[in-house]
Amino acid sequence: MKEFLEETVHSSKYWVMEGHIASYIPRLATANKKHVGIGVYTVDNQYHSAGDTNIKFSIQSVCKVFSLICALKDSGLEKLLMKVDVEPSGDRFNSLVKLETMQNHRPLNPFINAGAIATIGMIRARNAEERFNKVLQILRDMTNNDNLTYNQEVYESEKETGDTNKAIAYYLKGAGILEENVDDILDTYFKICSMEAGIEDMARAAAVIANDGSIPWNGNQLISKEDTKIVRAIMATSGLYDGSGEFSVKVGIPAKSGVGGCIIGAAPNKMGIATFGPSLNEKGNSIAGIRMFQSLSKEYQLSVF
Ligand code: GLU
Protein backbone atom coordinates (compact mmCIF):
# COMPACT_ATOMS: atom_id res chain seq x y z
CA MET A 1 0.00 0.00 0.00
CA LYS A 2 2.86 2.39 0.84
CA GLU A 3 3.96 2.39 -2.80
CA PHE A 4 0.46 3.12 -4.01
CA LEU A 5 0.12 6.03 -1.57
CA GLU A 6 3.47 7.51 -2.71
CA GLU A 7 2.29 7.29 -6.29
CA THR A 8 -1.09 8.90 -5.59
CA VAL A 9 0.55 11.78 -3.66
CA HIS A 10 2.91 12.32 -6.57
CA SER A 11 0.19 12.42 -9.23
CA SER A 12 -2.16 14.61 -7.20
CA LYS A 13 0.55 17.30 -6.86
CA TYR A 14 0.17 18.02 -10.54
CA TRP A 15 -3.14 19.82 -9.92
CA VAL A 16 -2.51 21.86 -6.81
CA MET A 17 -1.31 25.12 -8.35
CA GLU A 18 -4.78 25.62 -9.86
CA GLY A 19 -6.48 26.12 -6.50
CA HIS A 20 -6.56 28.77 -3.80
CA ILE A 21 -5.61 28.81 -0.13
CA ALA A 22 -8.21 29.83 2.49
CA SER A 23 -7.17 33.36 3.28
CA TYR A 24 -9.94 34.75 5.47
CA ILE A 25 -7.55 34.57 8.42
CA PRO A 26 -3.81 35.31 8.26
CA ARG A 27 -2.57 32.03 9.75
CA LEU A 28 -4.37 29.87 7.15
CA ALA A 29 -3.08 32.10 4.35
CA THR A 30 0.51 31.08 5.14
CA ALA A 31 -0.12 27.43 4.12
CA ASN A 32 1.96 26.04 1.25
CA LYS A 33 -0.08 25.04 -1.81
CA LYS A 34 2.41 22.31 -2.65
CA HIS A 35 2.02 20.38 0.56
CA VAL A 36 0.23 17.08 0.04
CA GLY A 37 -0.04 14.15 2.43
CA ILE A 38 -2.14 11.07 3.04
CA GLY A 39 -2.57 8.63 5.92
CA VAL A 40 -4.55 5.40 6.02
CA TYR A 41 -5.41 3.68 9.30
CA THR A 42 -6.97 0.26 8.83
CA VAL A 43 -9.54 -1.23 11.20
CA ASP A 44 -7.05 -4.02 11.88
CA ASN A 45 -4.72 -1.42 13.31
CA GLN A 46 -2.14 -0.73 10.66
CA TYR A 47 -0.98 2.67 9.53
CA HIS A 48 0.45 3.67 6.15
CA SER A 49 1.27 7.16 4.97
CA ALA A 50 2.97 9.14 2.23
CA GLY A 51 3.91 12.70 1.35
CA ASP A 52 3.99 15.63 3.76
CA THR A 53 2.79 13.83 6.85
CA ASN A 54 4.48 15.84 9.57
CA ILE A 55 2.51 19.05 9.17
CA LYS A 56 0.02 20.18 11.80
CA PHE A 57 -3.00 21.84 10.30
CA SER A 58 -6.15 23.59 11.36
CA ILE A 59 -8.93 21.01 11.15
CA GLN A 60 -11.59 23.67 10.50
CA SER A 61 -14.92 22.17 9.38
CA VAL A 62 -13.75 18.61 10.04
CA CYS A 63 -14.44 19.55 13.70
CA LYS A 64 -18.16 19.38 12.87
CA VAL A 65 -17.91 15.58 12.90
CA PHE A 66 -16.73 15.69 16.51
CA SER A 67 -19.39 18.17 17.64
CA LEU A 68 -22.02 15.98 15.98
CA ILE A 69 -20.74 12.90 17.83
CA CYS A 70 -20.90 14.77 21.16
CA ALA A 71 -24.42 16.07 20.49
CA LEU A 72 -25.66 12.58 19.51
CA LYS A 73 -24.14 11.15 22.69
CA ASP A 74 -25.68 13.84 24.91
CA SER A 75 -29.06 14.44 23.29
CA GLY A 76 -29.78 11.54 20.91
CA LEU A 77 -30.99 11.74 17.31
CA GLU A 78 -34.63 12.61 17.95
CA LYS A 79 -33.85 15.67 20.09
CA LEU A 80 -31.13 16.75 17.69
CA LEU A 81 -33.58 16.55 14.80
CA MET A 82 -35.78 19.11 16.54
CA LYS A 83 -32.97 21.63 16.10
CA VAL A 84 -31.23 20.60 12.91
CA ASP A 85 -32.22 18.60 9.85
CA VAL A 86 -30.13 16.00 8.02
CA GLU A 87 -30.66 17.07 4.42
CA PRO A 88 -27.94 18.16 1.99
CA SER A 89 -28.02 21.93 1.56
CA GLY A 90 -26.58 22.58 -1.89
CA ASP A 91 -25.60 26.02 -0.58
CA ARG A 92 -22.28 27.39 0.59
CA PHE A 93 -21.09 26.30 4.02
CA ASN A 94 -21.84 29.64 5.66
CA SER A 95 -25.10 30.40 3.88
CA LEU A 96 -27.94 32.02 5.78
CA VAL A 97 -30.37 32.02 2.96
CA LYS A 98 -32.55 29.02 3.87
CA LEU A 99 -32.72 29.71 7.60
CA GLU A 100 -35.62 32.05 7.14
CA THR A 101 -37.53 30.00 4.59
CA MET A 102 -37.19 26.49 6.04
CA GLN A 103 -39.97 25.18 8.22
CA ASN A 104 -39.15 25.77 11.91
CA HIS A 105 -35.98 27.60 10.80
CA ARG A 106 -33.95 24.44 11.33
CA PRO A 107 -30.56 24.51 9.58
CA LEU A 108 -30.36 21.85 6.89
CA ASN A 109 -27.62 19.66 8.35
CA PRO A 110 -24.98 19.56 11.13
CA PHE A 111 -22.11 20.19 8.70
CA ILE A 112 -23.01 23.63 7.38
CA ASN A 113 -22.07 26.41 9.78
CA ALA A 114 -25.64 27.09 10.88
CA GLY A 115 -26.19 23.38 11.54
CA ALA A 116 -22.93 23.00 13.43
CA ILE A 117 -23.81 25.97 15.64
CA ALA A 118 -27.25 24.46 16.37
CA THR A 119 -25.61 21.07 17.00
CA ILE A 120 -23.17 22.57 19.52
CA GLY A 121 -26.23 23.86 21.41
CA MET A 122 -27.24 20.21 21.90
CA ILE A 123 -24.01 19.31 23.72
CA ARG A 124 -24.90 19.34 27.40
CA ALA A 125 -22.60 21.52 29.48
CA ARG A 126 -22.72 24.12 32.23
CA ASN A 127 -20.56 26.60 30.35
CA ALA A 128 -18.52 27.22 27.20
CA GLU A 129 -15.35 25.72 28.65
CA GLU A 130 -17.02 22.43 29.54
CA ARG A 131 -18.69 22.26 26.13
CA PHE A 132 -15.43 22.84 24.28
CA ASN A 133 -13.63 20.31 26.49
CA LYS A 134 -16.17 17.63 25.59
CA VAL A 135 -15.42 18.06 21.88
CA LEU A 136 -11.66 18.23 22.49
CA GLN A 137 -11.83 15.06 24.59
CA ILE A 138 -13.63 13.08 21.91
CA LEU A 139 -11.00 14.24 19.41
CA ARG A 140 -8.23 13.15 21.79
CA ASP A 141 -9.88 9.77 22.42
CA MET A 142 -10.42 9.15 18.72
CA THR A 143 -6.81 10.01 17.87
CA ASN A 144 -5.09 8.52 20.93
CA ASN A 145 -3.36 11.87 21.27
CA ASP A 146 -3.79 13.86 24.48
CA ASN A 147 -1.55 16.63 23.22
CA LEU A 148 -4.08 17.91 20.71
CA THR A 149 -5.61 21.29 21.39
CA TYR A 150 -6.67 24.47 19.59
CA ASN A 151 -4.45 27.19 18.18
CA GLN A 152 -4.89 30.45 20.05
CA GLU A 153 -3.98 32.66 17.08
CA VAL A 154 -6.46 30.92 14.75
CA TYR A 155 -9.14 31.07 17.43
CA GLU A 156 -8.68 34.81 17.92
CA SER A 157 -8.82 35.42 14.16
CA GLU A 158 -11.91 33.23 13.81
CA LYS A 159 -13.57 35.30 16.50
CA GLU A 160 -12.49 38.59 14.98
CA THR A 161 -13.56 37.77 11.43
CA GLY A 162 -16.56 35.57 12.25
CA ASP A 163 -19.32 38.10 11.59
CA THR A 164 -21.34 35.78 9.34
CA ASN A 165 -21.20 33.05 11.98
CA LYS A 166 -22.28 35.55 14.61
CA ALA A 167 -25.22 36.58 12.40
CA ILE A 168 -26.18 32.92 11.99
CA ALA A 169 -26.02 32.24 15.73
CA TYR A 170 -28.09 35.29 16.66
CA TYR A 171 -30.64 34.40 14.01
CA LEU A 172 -30.89 30.88 15.43
CA LYS A 173 -31.35 32.27 18.92
CA GLY A 174 -34.13 34.59 17.69
CA ALA A 175 -35.83 31.67 15.96
CA GLY A 176 -35.74 29.55 19.11
CA ILE A 177 -33.32 26.97 17.69
CA LEU A 178 -30.51 28.01 20.01
CA GLU A 179 -31.56 28.12 23.61
CA GLU A 180 -28.13 28.60 25.12
CA ASN A 181 -26.09 31.75 25.50
CA VAL A 182 -25.09 32.78 21.97
CA ASP A 183 -21.60 33.99 22.87
CA ASP A 184 -20.85 30.72 24.67
CA ILE A 185 -21.93 28.67 21.68
CA LEU A 186 -19.93 30.85 19.28
CA ASP A 187 -16.90 30.59 21.51
CA THR A 188 -17.04 26.79 21.31
CA TYR A 189 -17.62 26.94 17.54
CA PHE A 190 -14.58 29.18 16.95
CA LYS A 191 -12.40 27.09 19.26
CA ILE A 192 -13.26 23.74 17.71
CA CYS A 193 -12.63 25.14 14.19
CA SER A 194 -9.18 26.14 15.48
CA MET A 195 -8.21 22.69 16.75
CA GLU A 196 -4.99 21.44 15.17
CA ALA A 197 -3.95 17.90 14.32
CA GLY A 198 -1.74 15.92 11.95
CA ILE A 199 -2.42 13.33 9.25
CA GLU A 200 -2.02 10.27 11.50
CA ASP A 201 -4.33 11.79 14.12
CA MET A 202 -7.05 12.35 11.57
CA ALA A 203 -6.61 8.94 9.96
CA ARG A 204 -7.06 7.35 13.39
CA ALA A 205 -10.21 9.40 14.07
CA ALA A 206 -11.58 8.34 10.68
CA ALA A 207 -10.74 4.71 11.46
CA VAL A 208 -12.92 4.83 14.59
CA ILE A 209 -15.81 5.99 12.41
CA ALA A 210 -15.01 3.28 9.84
CA ASN A 211 -14.91 0.70 12.64
CA ASP A 212 -18.47 1.34 13.86
CA GLY A 213 -17.30 3.47 16.79
CA SER A 214 -14.93 0.89 18.23
CA ILE A 215 -11.31 1.97 18.69
CA PRO A 216 -9.04 -0.17 16.47
CA TRP A 217 -6.05 -0.01 18.83
CA ASN A 218 -7.80 -1.11 22.04
CA GLY A 219 -11.24 -2.47 21.11
CA ASN A 220 -13.18 0.02 23.29
CA GLN A 221 -16.60 0.99 22.00
CA LEU A 222 -16.20 4.78 22.17
CA ILE A 223 -19.25 5.75 20.09
CA SER A 224 -22.34 3.57 19.73
CA LYS A 225 -22.72 1.63 16.49
CA GLU A 226 -26.00 3.42 15.82
CA ASP A 227 -24.53 6.90 16.27
CA THR A 228 -21.57 6.02 14.07
CA LYS A 229 -23.91 4.95 11.30
CA ILE A 230 -25.73 8.28 11.55
CA VAL A 231 -22.43 10.18 11.40
CA ARG A 232 -21.32 8.24 8.30
CA ALA A 233 -24.67 8.84 6.61
CA ILE A 234 -24.46 12.60 7.17
CA MET A 235 -20.84 12.57 5.99
CA ALA A 236 -21.93 10.82 2.79
CA THR A 237 -24.75 13.28 2.08
CA SER A 238 -23.30 16.57 3.36
CA GLY A 239 -19.58 16.17 4.10
CA LEU A 240 -18.12 18.18 1.24
CA TYR A 241 -20.29 21.29 1.31
CA ASP A 242 -22.07 21.77 -2.02
CA GLY A 243 -19.63 19.30 -3.61
CA SER A 244 -21.01 16.33 -1.65
CA GLY A 245 -23.01 14.80 -4.50
CA GLU A 246 -20.09 14.73 -6.91
CA PHE A 247 -17.82 13.28 -4.23
CA SER A 248 -20.34 10.50 -3.54
CA VAL A 249 -20.56 9.71 -7.23
CA LYS A 250 -16.81 9.76 -7.89
CA VAL A 251 -15.48 8.45 -4.57
CA GLY A 252 -18.37 6.98 -2.59
CA ILE A 253 -16.72 7.18 0.84
CA PRO A 254 -18.44 9.03 3.73
CA ALA A 255 -16.14 12.02 4.25
CA LYS A 256 -15.80 15.49 5.76
CA SER A 257 -13.63 18.32 4.53
CA GLY A 258 -12.40 21.57 6.01
CA VAL A 259 -11.00 24.74 4.47
CA GLY A 260 -7.70 24.10 6.27
CA GLY A 261 -7.14 21.45 3.55
CA CYS A 262 -7.94 18.25 5.45
CA ILE A 263 -10.46 15.62 4.34
CA ILE A 264 -11.25 12.58 6.47
CA GLY A 265 -13.06 9.57 5.06
CA ALA A 266 -14.42 6.40 6.66
CA ALA A 267 -14.63 3.28 4.49
CA PRO A 268 -16.85 1.05 6.65
CA ASN A 269 -15.12 -1.97 8.18
CA LYS A 270 -12.02 -1.23 6.14
CA MET A 271 -10.10 1.94 6.89
CA GLY A 272 -9.97 5.55 7.95
CA ILE A 273 -8.35 7.91 5.49
CA ALA A 274 -7.01 11.41 6.03
CA THR A 275 -5.63 13.67 3.36
CA PHE A 276 -4.04 17.08 3.60
CA GLY A 277 -3.56 19.60 0.79
CA PRO A 278 -4.37 23.26 1.45
CA SER A 279 -5.00 24.17 -2.19
CA LEU A 280 -8.79 24.34 -2.49
CA ASN A 281 -11.25 24.23 -5.37
CA GLU A 282 -14.06 26.76 -5.83
CA LYS A 283 -16.24 24.86 -3.34
CA GLY A 284 -13.64 24.96 -0.58
CA ASN A 285 -12.54 21.32 -0.87
CA SER A 286 -8.91 20.19 -1.12
CA ILE A 287 -7.98 19.56 -4.75
CA ALA A 288 -5.25 17.02 -3.99
CA GLY A 289 -7.44 15.43 -1.32
CA ILE A 290 -10.27 14.74 -3.73
CA ARG A 291 -7.83 13.30 -6.30
CA MET A 292 -6.23 11.01 -3.72
CA PHE A 293 -9.59 9.82 -2.42
CA GLN A 294 -10.64 9.08 -5.97
CA SER A 295 -7.64 6.93 -6.76
CA LEU A 296 -7.71 5.13 -3.40
CA SER A 297 -11.39 4.35 -3.77
CA LYS A 298 -10.84 2.94 -7.23
CA GLU A 299 -7.77 0.89 -6.33
CA TYR A 300 -9.26 -0.68 -3.18
CA GLN A 301 -12.93 -0.62 -4.25
CA LEU A 302 -14.02 1.46 -1.30
CA SER A 303 -17.25 2.98 -2.61
CA VAL A 304 -20.12 2.19 -0.26
CA PHE A 305 -22.49 2.44 -3.19
N1 GLU B 1 -14.05 28.43 10.54
C1 GLU B 1 -14.66 28.38 9.28
C2 GLU B 1 -15.94 29.18 9.28
O1 GLU B 1 -16.76 29.00 10.14
C3 GLU B 1 -14.92 26.96 8.89
C4 GLU B 1 -14.81 26.88 7.46
C5 GLU B 1 -14.78 25.46 6.93
O2 GLU B 1 -13.81 24.72 7.11
O3 GLU B 1 -15.77 25.15 6.26
O4 GLU B 1 -16.16 30.02 8.43
GROMACS .gro file of C-alpha atoms and ligand atoms in nm:
model
  315
    1MET     CA    1   0.000   0.000   0.000
    2LYS     CA    2   0.286   0.239   0.084
    3GLU     CA    3   0.396   0.239  -0.280
    4PHE     CA    4   0.046   0.312  -0.401
    5LEU     CA    5   0.012   0.603  -0.157
    6GLU     CA    6   0.347   0.751  -0.271
    7GLU     CA    7   0.229   0.729  -0.629
    8THR     CA    8  -0.109   0.890  -0.559
    9VAL     CA    9   0.055   1.178  -0.366
   10HIS     CA   10   0.291   1.232  -0.657
   11SER     CA   11   0.019   1.242  -0.923
   12SER     CA   12  -0.216   1.461  -0.720
   13LYS     CA   13   0.055   1.730  -0.686
   14TYR     CA   14   0.017   1.802  -1.054
   15TRP     CA   15  -0.314   1.982  -0.992
   16VAL     CA   16  -0.251   2.186  -0.681
   17MET     CA   17  -0.131   2.512  -0.835
   18GLU     CA   18  -0.478   2.562  -0.986
   19GLY     CA   19  -0.648   2.612  -0.650
   20HIS     CA   20  -0.656   2.877  -0.380
   21ILE     CA   21  -0.561   2.881  -0.013
   22ALA     CA   22  -0.821   2.983   0.249
   23SER     CA   23  -0.717   3.336   0.328
   24TYR     CA   24  -0.994   3.475   0.547
   25ILE     CA   25  -0.755   3.457   0.842
   26PRO     CA   26  -0.381   3.531   0.826
   27ARG     CA   27  -0.257   3.203   0.975
   28LEU     CA   28  -0.437   2.987   0.715
   29ALA     CA   29  -0.308   3.210   0.435
   30THR     CA   30   0.051   3.108   0.514
   31ALA     CA   31  -0.012   2.743   0.412
   32ASN     CA   32   0.196   2.604   0.125
   33LYS     CA   33  -0.008   2.504  -0.181
   34LYS     CA   34   0.241   2.231  -0.265
   35HIS     CA   35   0.202   2.038   0.056
   36VAL     CA   36   0.023   1.708   0.004
   37GLY     CA   37  -0.004   1.415   0.243
   38ILE     CA   38  -0.214   1.107   0.304
   39GLY     CA   39  -0.257   0.863   0.592
   40VAL     CA   40  -0.455   0.540   0.602
   41TYR     CA   41  -0.541   0.368   0.930
   42THR     CA   42  -0.697   0.026   0.883
   43VAL     CA   43  -0.954  -0.123   1.120
   44ASP     CA   44  -0.705  -0.402   1.188
   45ASN     CA   45  -0.472  -0.142   1.331
   46GLN     CA   46  -0.214  -0.073   1.066
   47TYR     CA   47  -0.098   0.267   0.953
   48HIS     CA   48   0.045   0.367   0.615
   49SER     CA   49   0.127   0.716   0.497
   50ALA     CA   50   0.297   0.914   0.223
   51GLY     CA   51   0.391   1.270   0.135
   52ASP     CA   52   0.399   1.563   0.376
   53THR     CA   53   0.279   1.383   0.685
   54ASN     CA   54   0.448   1.584   0.957
   55ILE     CA   55   0.251   1.905   0.917
   56LYS     CA   56   0.002   2.018   1.180
   57PHE     CA   57  -0.300   2.184   1.030
   58SER     CA   58  -0.615   2.359   1.136
   59ILE     CA   59  -0.893   2.101   1.115
   60GLN     CA   60  -1.159   2.367   1.050
   61SER     CA   61  -1.492   2.217   0.938
   62VAL     CA   62  -1.375   1.861   1.004
   63CYS     CA   63  -1.444   1.955   1.370
   64LYS     CA   64  -1.816   1.938   1.287
   65VAL     CA   65  -1.791   1.558   1.290
   66PHE     CA   66  -1.673   1.569   1.651
   67SER     CA   67  -1.939   1.817   1.764
   68LEU     CA   68  -2.202   1.598   1.598
   69ILE     CA   69  -2.074   1.290   1.783
   70CYS     CA   70  -2.090   1.477   2.116
   71ALA     CA   71  -2.442   1.607   2.049
   72LEU     CA   72  -2.566   1.258   1.951
   73LYS     CA   73  -2.414   1.115   2.269
   74ASP     CA   74  -2.568   1.384   2.491
   75SER     CA   75  -2.906   1.444   2.329
   76GLY     CA   76  -2.978   1.154   2.091
   77LEU     CA   77  -3.099   1.174   1.731
   78GLU     CA   78  -3.463   1.261   1.795
   79LYS     CA   79  -3.385   1.567   2.009
   80LEU     CA   80  -3.113   1.675   1.769
   81LEU     CA   81  -3.358   1.655   1.480
   82MET     CA   82  -3.578   1.911   1.654
   83LYS     CA   83  -3.297   2.163   1.610
   84VAL     CA   84  -3.123   2.060   1.291
   85ASP     CA   85  -3.222   1.860   0.985
   86VAL     CA   86  -3.013   1.600   0.802
   87GLU     CA   87  -3.066   1.707   0.442
   88PRO     CA   88  -2.794   1.816   0.199
   89SER     CA   89  -2.802   2.193   0.156
   90GLY     CA   90  -2.658   2.258  -0.189
   91ASP     CA   91  -2.560   2.602  -0.058
   92ARG     CA   92  -2.228   2.739   0.059
   93PHE     CA   93  -2.109   2.630   0.402
   94ASN     CA   94  -2.184   2.964   0.566
   95SER     CA   95  -2.510   3.040   0.388
   96LEU     CA   96  -2.794   3.202   0.578
   97VAL     CA   97  -3.037   3.202   0.296
   98LYS     CA   98  -3.255   2.902   0.387
   99LEU     CA   99  -3.272   2.971   0.760
  100GLU     CA  100  -3.562   3.205   0.714
  101THR     CA  101  -3.753   3.000   0.459
  102MET     CA  102  -3.719   2.649   0.604
  103GLN     CA  103  -3.997   2.518   0.822
  104ASN     CA  104  -3.915   2.577   1.191
  105HIS     CA  105  -3.598   2.760   1.080
  106ARG     CA  106  -3.395   2.444   1.133
  107PRO     CA  107  -3.056   2.451   0.958
  108LEU     CA  108  -3.036   2.185   0.689
  109ASN     CA  109  -2.762   1.966   0.835
  110PRO     CA  110  -2.498   1.956   1.113
  111PHE     CA  111  -2.211   2.019   0.870
  112ILE     CA  112  -2.301   2.363   0.738
  113ASN     CA  113  -2.207   2.641   0.978
  114ALA     CA  114  -2.564   2.709   1.088
  115GLY     CA  115  -2.619   2.338   1.154
  116ALA     CA  116  -2.293   2.300   1.343
  117ILE     CA  117  -2.381   2.597   1.564
  118ALA     CA  118  -2.725   2.446   1.637
  119THR     CA  119  -2.561   2.107   1.700
  120ILE     CA  120  -2.317   2.257   1.952
  121GLY     CA  121  -2.623   2.386   2.141
  122MET     CA  122  -2.724   2.021   2.190
  123ILE     CA  123  -2.401   1.931   2.372
  124ARG     CA  124  -2.490   1.934   2.740
  125ALA     CA  125  -2.260   2.152   2.948
  126ARG     CA  126  -2.272   2.412   3.223
  127ASN     CA  127  -2.056   2.660   3.035
  128ALA     CA  128  -1.852   2.722   2.720
  129GLU     CA  129  -1.535   2.572   2.865
  130GLU     CA  130  -1.702   2.243   2.954
  131ARG     CA  131  -1.869   2.226   2.613
  132PHE     CA  132  -1.543   2.284   2.428
  133ASN     CA  133  -1.363   2.031   2.649
  134LYS     CA  134  -1.617   1.763   2.559
  135VAL     CA  135  -1.542   1.806   2.188
  136LEU     CA  136  -1.166   1.823   2.249
  137GLN     CA  137  -1.183   1.506   2.459
  138ILE     CA  138  -1.363   1.308   2.191
  139LEU     CA  139  -1.100   1.424   1.941
  140ARG     CA  140  -0.823   1.315   2.179
  141ASP     CA  141  -0.988   0.977   2.242
  142MET     CA  142  -1.042   0.915   1.872
  143THR     CA  143  -0.681   1.001   1.787
  144ASN     CA  144  -0.509   0.852   2.093
  145ASN     CA  145  -0.336   1.187   2.127
  146ASP     CA  146  -0.379   1.386   2.448
  147ASN     CA  147  -0.155   1.663   2.322
  148LEU     CA  148  -0.408   1.791   2.071
  149THR     CA  149  -0.561   2.129   2.139
  150TYR     CA  150  -0.667   2.447   1.959
  151ASN     CA  151  -0.445   2.719   1.818
  152GLN     CA  152  -0.489   3.045   2.005
  153GLU     CA  153  -0.398   3.266   1.708
  154VAL     CA  154  -0.646   3.092   1.475
  155TYR     CA  155  -0.914   3.107   1.743
  156GLU     CA  156  -0.868   3.481   1.792
  157SER     CA  157  -0.882   3.542   1.416
  158GLU     CA  158  -1.191   3.323   1.381
  159LYS     CA  159  -1.357   3.530   1.650
  160GLU     CA  160  -1.249   3.859   1.498
  161THR     CA  161  -1.356   3.777   1.143
  162GLY     CA  162  -1.656   3.557   1.225
  163ASP     CA  163  -1.932   3.810   1.159
  164THR     CA  164  -2.134   3.578   0.934
  165ASN     CA  165  -2.120   3.305   1.198
  166LYS     CA  166  -2.228   3.555   1.461
  167ALA     CA  167  -2.522   3.658   1.240
  168ILE     CA  168  -2.618   3.292   1.199
  169ALA     CA  169  -2.602   3.224   1.573
  170TYR     CA  170  -2.809   3.529   1.666
  171TYR     CA  171  -3.064   3.440   1.401
  172LEU     CA  172  -3.089   3.088   1.543
  173LYS     CA  173  -3.135   3.227   1.892
  174GLY     CA  174  -3.413   3.459   1.769
  175ALA     CA  175  -3.583   3.167   1.596
  176GLY     CA  176  -3.574   2.955   1.911
  177ILE     CA  177  -3.332   2.697   1.769
  178LEU     CA  178  -3.051   2.801   2.001
  179GLU     CA  179  -3.156   2.812   2.361
  180GLU     CA  180  -2.813   2.860   2.512
  181ASN     CA  181  -2.609   3.175   2.550
  182VAL     CA  182  -2.509   3.278   2.197
  183ASP     CA  183  -2.160   3.399   2.287
  184ASP     CA  184  -2.085   3.072   2.467
  185ILE     CA  185  -2.193   2.867   2.168
  186LEU     CA  186  -1.993   3.085   1.928
  187ASP     CA  187  -1.690   3.059   2.151
  188THR     CA  188  -1.704   2.679   2.131
  189TYR     CA  189  -1.762   2.694   1.754
  190PHE     CA  190  -1.458   2.918   1.695
  191LYS     CA  191  -1.240   2.709   1.926
  192ILE     CA  192  -1.326   2.374   1.771
  193CYS     CA  193  -1.263   2.514   1.419
  194SER     CA  194  -0.918   2.614   1.548
  195MET     CA  195  -0.821   2.269   1.675
  196GLU     CA  196  -0.499   2.144   1.517
  197ALA     CA  197  -0.395   1.790   1.432
  198GLY     CA  198  -0.174   1.592   1.195
  199ILE     CA  199  -0.242   1.333   0.925
  200GLU     CA  200  -0.202   1.027   1.150
  201ASP     CA  201  -0.433   1.179   1.412
  202MET     CA  202  -0.705   1.235   1.157
  203ALA     CA  203  -0.661   0.894   0.996
  204ARG     CA  204  -0.706   0.735   1.339
  205ALA     CA  205  -1.021   0.940   1.407
  206ALA     CA  206  -1.158   0.834   1.068
  207ALA     CA  207  -1.074   0.471   1.146
  208VAL     CA  208  -1.292   0.483   1.459
  209ILE     CA  209  -1.581   0.599   1.241
  210ALA     CA  210  -1.501   0.328   0.984
  211ASN     CA  211  -1.491   0.070   1.264
  212ASP     CA  212  -1.847   0.134   1.386
  213GLY     CA  213  -1.730   0.347   1.679
  214SER     CA  214  -1.493   0.089   1.823
  215ILE     CA  215  -1.131   0.197   1.869
  216PRO     CA  216  -0.904  -0.017   1.647
  217TRP     CA  217  -0.605  -0.001   1.883
  218ASN     CA  218  -0.780  -0.111   2.204
  219GLY     CA  219  -1.124  -0.247   2.111
  220ASN     CA  220  -1.318   0.002   2.329
  221GLN     CA  221  -1.660   0.099   2.200
  222LEU     CA  222  -1.620   0.478   2.217
  223ILE     CA  223  -1.925   0.575   2.009
  224SER     CA  224  -2.234   0.357   1.973
  225LYS     CA  225  -2.272   0.163   1.649
  226GLU     CA  226  -2.600   0.342   1.582
  227ASP     CA  227  -2.453   0.690   1.627
  228THR     CA  228  -2.157   0.602   1.407
  229LYS     CA  229  -2.391   0.495   1.130
  230ILE     CA  230  -2.573   0.828   1.155
  231VAL     CA  231  -2.243   1.018   1.140
  232ARG     CA  232  -2.132   0.824   0.830
  233ALA     CA  233  -2.467   0.884   0.661
  234ILE     CA  234  -2.446   1.260   0.717
  235MET     CA  235  -2.084   1.257   0.599
  236ALA     CA  236  -2.193   1.082   0.279
  237THR     CA  237  -2.475   1.328   0.208
  238SER     CA  238  -2.330   1.657   0.336
  239GLY     CA  239  -1.958   1.617   0.410
  240LEU     CA  240  -1.812   1.818   0.124
  241TYR     CA  241  -2.029   2.129   0.131
  242ASP     CA  242  -2.207   2.177  -0.202
  243GLY     CA  243  -1.963   1.930  -0.361
  244SER     CA  244  -2.101   1.633  -0.165
  245GLY     CA  245  -2.301   1.480  -0.450
  246GLU     CA  246  -2.009   1.473  -0.691
  247PHE     CA  247  -1.782   1.328  -0.423
  248SER     CA  248  -2.034   1.050  -0.354
  249VAL     CA  249  -2.056   0.971  -0.723
  250LYS     CA  250  -1.681   0.976  -0.789
  251VAL     CA  251  -1.548   0.845  -0.457
  252GLY     CA  252  -1.837   0.698  -0.259
  253ILE     CA  253  -1.672   0.718   0.084
  254PRO     CA  254  -1.844   0.903   0.373
  255ALA     CA  255  -1.614   1.202   0.425
  256LYS     CA  256  -1.580   1.549   0.576
  257SER     CA  257  -1.363   1.832   0.453
  258GLY     CA  258  -1.240   2.157   0.601
  259VAL     CA  259  -1.100   2.474   0.447
  260GLY     CA  260  -0.770   2.410   0.627
  261GLY     CA  261  -0.714   2.145   0.355
  262CYS     CA  262  -0.794   1.825   0.545
  263ILE     CA  263  -1.046   1.562   0.434
  264ILE     CA  264  -1.125   1.258   0.647
  265GLY     CA  265  -1.306   0.957   0.506
  266ALA     CA  266  -1.442   0.640   0.666
  267ALA     CA  267  -1.463   0.328   0.449
  268PRO     CA  268  -1.685   0.105   0.665
  269ASN     CA  269  -1.512  -0.197   0.818
  270LYS     CA  270  -1.202  -0.123   0.614
  271MET     CA  271  -1.010   0.194   0.689
  272GLY     CA  272  -0.997   0.555   0.795
  273ILE     CA  273  -0.835   0.791   0.549
  274ALA     CA  274  -0.701   1.141   0.603
  275THR     CA  275  -0.563   1.367   0.336
  276PHE     CA  276  -0.404   1.708   0.360
  277GLY     CA  277  -0.356   1.960   0.079
  278PRO     CA  278  -0.437   2.326   0.145
  279SER     CA  279  -0.500   2.417  -0.219
  280LEU     CA  280  -0.879   2.434  -0.249
  281ASN     CA  281  -1.125   2.423  -0.537
  282GLU     CA  282  -1.406   2.676  -0.583
  283LYS     CA  283  -1.624   2.486  -0.334
  284GLY     CA  284  -1.364   2.496  -0.058
  285ASN     CA  285  -1.254   2.132  -0.087
  286SER     CA  286  -0.891   2.019  -0.112
  287ILE     CA  287  -0.798   1.956  -0.475
  288ALA     CA  288  -0.525   1.702  -0.399
  289GLY     CA  289  -0.744   1.543  -0.132
  290ILE     CA  290  -1.027   1.474  -0.373
  291ARG     CA  291  -0.783   1.330  -0.630
  292MET     CA  292  -0.623   1.101  -0.372
  293PHE     CA  293  -0.959   0.982  -0.242
  294GLN     CA  294  -1.064   0.908  -0.597
  295SER     CA  295  -0.764   0.693  -0.676
  296LEU     CA  296  -0.771   0.513  -0.340
  297SER     CA  297  -1.139   0.435  -0.377
  298LYS     CA  298  -1.084   0.294  -0.723
  299GLU     CA  299  -0.777   0.089  -0.633
  300TYR     CA  300  -0.926  -0.068  -0.318
  301GLN     CA  301  -1.293  -0.062  -0.425
  302LEU     CA  302  -1.402   0.146  -0.130
  303SER     CA  303  -1.725   0.298  -0.261
  304VAL     CA  304  -2.012   0.219  -0.026
  305PHE     CA  305  -2.249   0.244  -0.319
  306GLU     N1  306  -1.405   2.843   1.054
  306GLU     C1  307  -1.466   2.838   0.928
  306GLU     C2  308  -1.594   2.918   0.928
  306GLU     O1  309  -1.676   2.900   1.014
  306GLU     C3  310  -1.492   2.696   0.889
  306GLU     C4  311  -1.481   2.688   0.746
  306GLU     C5  312  -1.478   2.546   0.693
  306GLU     O2  313  -1.381   2.472   0.711
  306GLU     O3  314  -1.577   2.515   0.626
  306GLU     O4  315  -1.616   3.002   0.843
   0.00000   0.00000   0.00000
